[in-house]
Amino acid sequence: QVQLVESGGGLVQAGGSLRLSCAASGSDFSGNDMGWYRQAPGKQRELVATITRRSRTNYADSVKGRFAISRDYAKNMVYLQMNSLKLEDTAVYYCNVGVYSGGSFVPYDYWGQGTQVTVSS
């Protein structure tokens, strides 16, 4: 049974940093692409960053230059380093396994509980 457990969220002041972690279990995901999503209140879930099985990364324009996704293949872990946080980064953050198809990241239906990130002024 696949499980994704996100952690590392919290309350941080604008301009601060957080590092999110995602522990994936139930399978070996070293051959999969991985991604981080976020969902703010009243908004749709949006893709924030992805990392392919070959460690190629991609970012949403809103976080480019501030966030960095990485992974540890041996530990089945994915990380999201978030710097220069803004109020609009407040959301629940989720990781997921997926695959790039036709140039787009398509997530599998393995959603975890997410981790809350709140940025205050």
mmCIF file of N, CA, C and O in Angstrom, residues 12-17 38 61-64 66-67 82-91 93 117-121:
data_model
loop_
_atom_site.group_PDB
_atom_site.id
_atom_site.type_symbol
_atom_site.label_atom_id
_atom_site.label_comp_id
_atom_site.label_asym_id
_atom_site.label_seq_id
_atom_site.Cartn_x
_atom_site.Cartn_y
_atom_site.Cartn_z
ATOM 1 N N VAL A 12 5.573 30.737 9.632
ATOM 2 C CA VAL A 12 6.835 31.433 9.381
ATOM 3 C C VAL A 12 6.527 32.849 8.921
ATOM 4 O O VAL A 12 5.490 33.089 8.289
ATOM 5 N N GLN A 13 7.408 33.761 9.251
ATOM 6 C CA GLN A 13 7.223 35.144 8.812
ATOM 7 C C GLN A 13 7.609 35.290 7.345
ATOM 8 O O GLN A 13 8.449 34.530 6.823
ATOM 9 N N ALA A 14 7.015 36.255 6.706
ATOM 10 C CA ALA A 14 7.365 36.547 5.318
ATOM 11 C C ALA A 14 8.864 36.787 5.216
ATOM 12 O O ALA A 14 9.451 37.455 6.070
ATOM 13 N N GLY A 15 9.454 36.202 4.179
ATOM 14 C CA GLY A 15 10.897 36.289 3.996
ATOM 15 C C GLY A 15 11.656 35.133 4.598
ATOM 16 O O GLY A 15 12.852 34.967 4.326
ATOM 17 N N GLY A 16 10.976 34.338 5.391
ATOM 18 C CA GLY A 16 11.611 33.204 6.039
ATOM 19 C C GLY A 16 11.683 31.976 5.149
ATOM 20 O O GLY A 16 11.336 32.015 3.967
ATOM 21 N N SER A 17 12.137 30.878 5.757
ATOM 22 C CA SER A 17 12.340 29.633 5.013
ATOM 23 C C SER A 17 11.732 28.452 5.753
ATOM 24 O O SER A 17 11.620 28.462 6.980
ATOM 25 N N ARG A 38 0.255 22.417 -3.958
ATOM 26 C CA ARG A 38 -0.277 23.164 -2.831
ATOM 27 C C ARG A 38 -1.710 23.579 -3.129
ATOM 28 O O ARG A 38 -2.106 23.710 -4.286
ATOM 29 N N ASP A 61 6.004 29.266 -12.160
ATOM 30 C CA ASP A 61 6.607 30.595 -12.249
ATOM 31 C C ASP A 61 6.550 31.339 -10.910
ATOM 32 O O ASP A 61 7.458 32.102 -10.577
ATOM 33 N N SER A 62 5.514 31.087 -10.133
ATOM 34 C CA SER A 62 5.323 31.808 -8.875
ATOM 35 C C SER A 62 6.366 31.463 -7.812
ATOM 36 O O SER A 62 6.546 32.220 -6.853
ATOM 37 N N VAL A 63 7.073 30.343 -7.986
ATOM 38 C CA VAL A 63 8.055 29.944 -6.968
ATOM 39 C C VAL A 63 9.459 29.826 -7.531
ATOM 40 O O VAL A 63 10.414 29.567 -6.792
ATOM 41 N N LYS A 64 9.600 30.039 -8.819
ATOM 42 C CA LYS A 64 10.907 29.894 -9.466
ATOM 43 C C LYS A 64 11.921 30.841 -8.836
ATOM 44 O O LYS A 64 11.641 32.018 -8.620
ATOM 45 N N ARG A 66 12.913 30.701 -5.800
ATOM 46 C CA ARG A 66 12.734 30.716 -4.342
ATOM 47 C C ARG A 66 12.648 29.311 -3.759
ATOM 48 O O ARG A 66 13.071 29.073 -2.632
ATOM 49 N N PHE A 67 12.065 28.383 -4.510
ATOM 50 C CA PHE A 67 11.873 27.014 -4.029
ATOM 51 C C PHE A 67 12.835 26.083 -4.761
ATOM 52 O O PHE A 67 13.194 26.325 -5.913
ATOM 53 N N MET A 82 11.959 25.914 0.739
ATOM 54 C CA MET A 82 11.209 27.119 0.400
ATOM 55 C C MET A 82 11.878 28.314 1.064
ATOM 56 O O MET A 82 11.951 28.386 2.294
ATOM 57 N N ASN A 83 12.364 29.234 0.265
ATOM 58 C CA ASN A 83 13.024 30.436 0.758
ATOM 59 C C ASN A 83 12.241 31.673 0.346
ATOM 60 O O ASN A 83 11.391 31.610 -0.546
ATOM 61 N N SER A 84 12.541 32.775 0.990
ATOM 62 C CA SER A 84 11.890 34.054 0.673
ATOM 63 C C SER A 84 10.383 33.897 0.597
ATOM 64 O O SER A 84 9.732 34.339 -0.367
ATOM 65 N N LEU A 85 9.825 33.262 1.610
ATOM 66 C CA LEU A 85 8.389 32.965 1.596
ATOM 67 C C LEU A 85 7.552 34.228 1.589
ATOM 68 O O LEU A 85 7.907 35.241 2.219
ATOM 69 N N LYS A 86 6.435 34.140 0.878
ATOM 70 C CA LYS A 86 5.500 35.253 0.747
ATOM 71 C C LYS A 86 4.150 34.853 1.338
ATOM 72 O O LYS A 86 3.859 33.669 1.495
ATOM 73 N N LEU A 87 3.342 35.858 1.617
ATOM 74 C CA LEU A 87 2.020 35.585 2.168
ATOM 75 C C LEU A 87 1.239 34.636 1.264
ATOM 76 O O LEU A 87 0.508 33.758 1.755
ATOM 77 N N GLU A 88 1.403 34.816 -0.040
ATOM 78 C CA GLU A 88 0.639 34.000 -0.991
ATOM 79 C C GLU A 88 1.124 32.561 -1.089
ATOM 80 O O GLU A 88 0.540 31.760 -1.826
ATOM 81 N N ASP A 89 2.188 32.221 -0.385
ATOM 82 C CA ASP A 89 2.636 30.834 -0.337
ATOM 83 C C ASP A 89 1.862 30.032 0.715
ATOM 84 O O ASP A 89 2.030 28.809 0.809
ATOM 85 N N THR A 90 1.036 30.703 1.494
ATOM 86 C CA THR A 90 0.233 30.010 2.507
ATOM 87 C C THR A 90 -0.699 29.006 1.846
ATOM 88 O O THR A 90 -1.474 29.352 0.950
ATOM 89 N N ALA A 91 -0.606 27.759 2.257
ATOM 90 C CA ALA A 91 -1.389 26.682 1.649
ATOM 91 C C ALA A 91 -1.072 25.381 2.373
ATOM 92 O O ALA A 91 -0.138 25.308 3.178
ATOM 93 N N TYR A 93 0.468 21.858 1.621
ATOM 94 C CA TYR A 93 1.385 21.331 0.613
ATOM 95 C C TYR A 93 1.332 19.805 0.609
ATOM 96 O O TYR A 93 1.362 19.171 1.668
ATOM 97 N N VAL A 117 1.413 25.157 5.575
ATOM 98 C CA VAL A 117 2.404 26.229 5.608
ATOM 99 C C VAL A 117 1.645 27.543 5.711
ATOM 100 O O VAL A 117 0.777 27.836 4.882
ATOM 101 N N THR A 118 1.954 28.301 6.739
ATOM 102 C CA THR A 118 1.309 29.587 6.941
ATOM 103 C C THR A 118 2.380 30.665 7.022
ATOM 104 O O THR A 118 3.283 30.586 7.865
ATOM 105 N N VAL A 119 2.278 31.635 6.139
ATOM 106 C CA VAL A 119 3.239 32.732 6.110
ATOM 107 C C VAL A 119 2.555 33.982 6.637
ATOM 108 O O VAL A 119 1.491 34.371 6.133
ATOM 109 N N SER A 120 3.151 34.574 7.657
ATOM 110 C CA SER A 120 2.555 35.757 8.285
ATOM 111 C C SER A 120 3.374 37.009 7.964
ATOM 112 O O SER A 120 4.563 36.924 7.639
ATOM 113 N N SER A 121 2.709 38.132 8.078
ATOM 114 C CA SER A 121 3.400 39.403 7.785
ATOM 115 C C SER A 121 4.127 39.926 9.010
ATOM 116 O O SER A 121 3.949 39.460 10.117
#
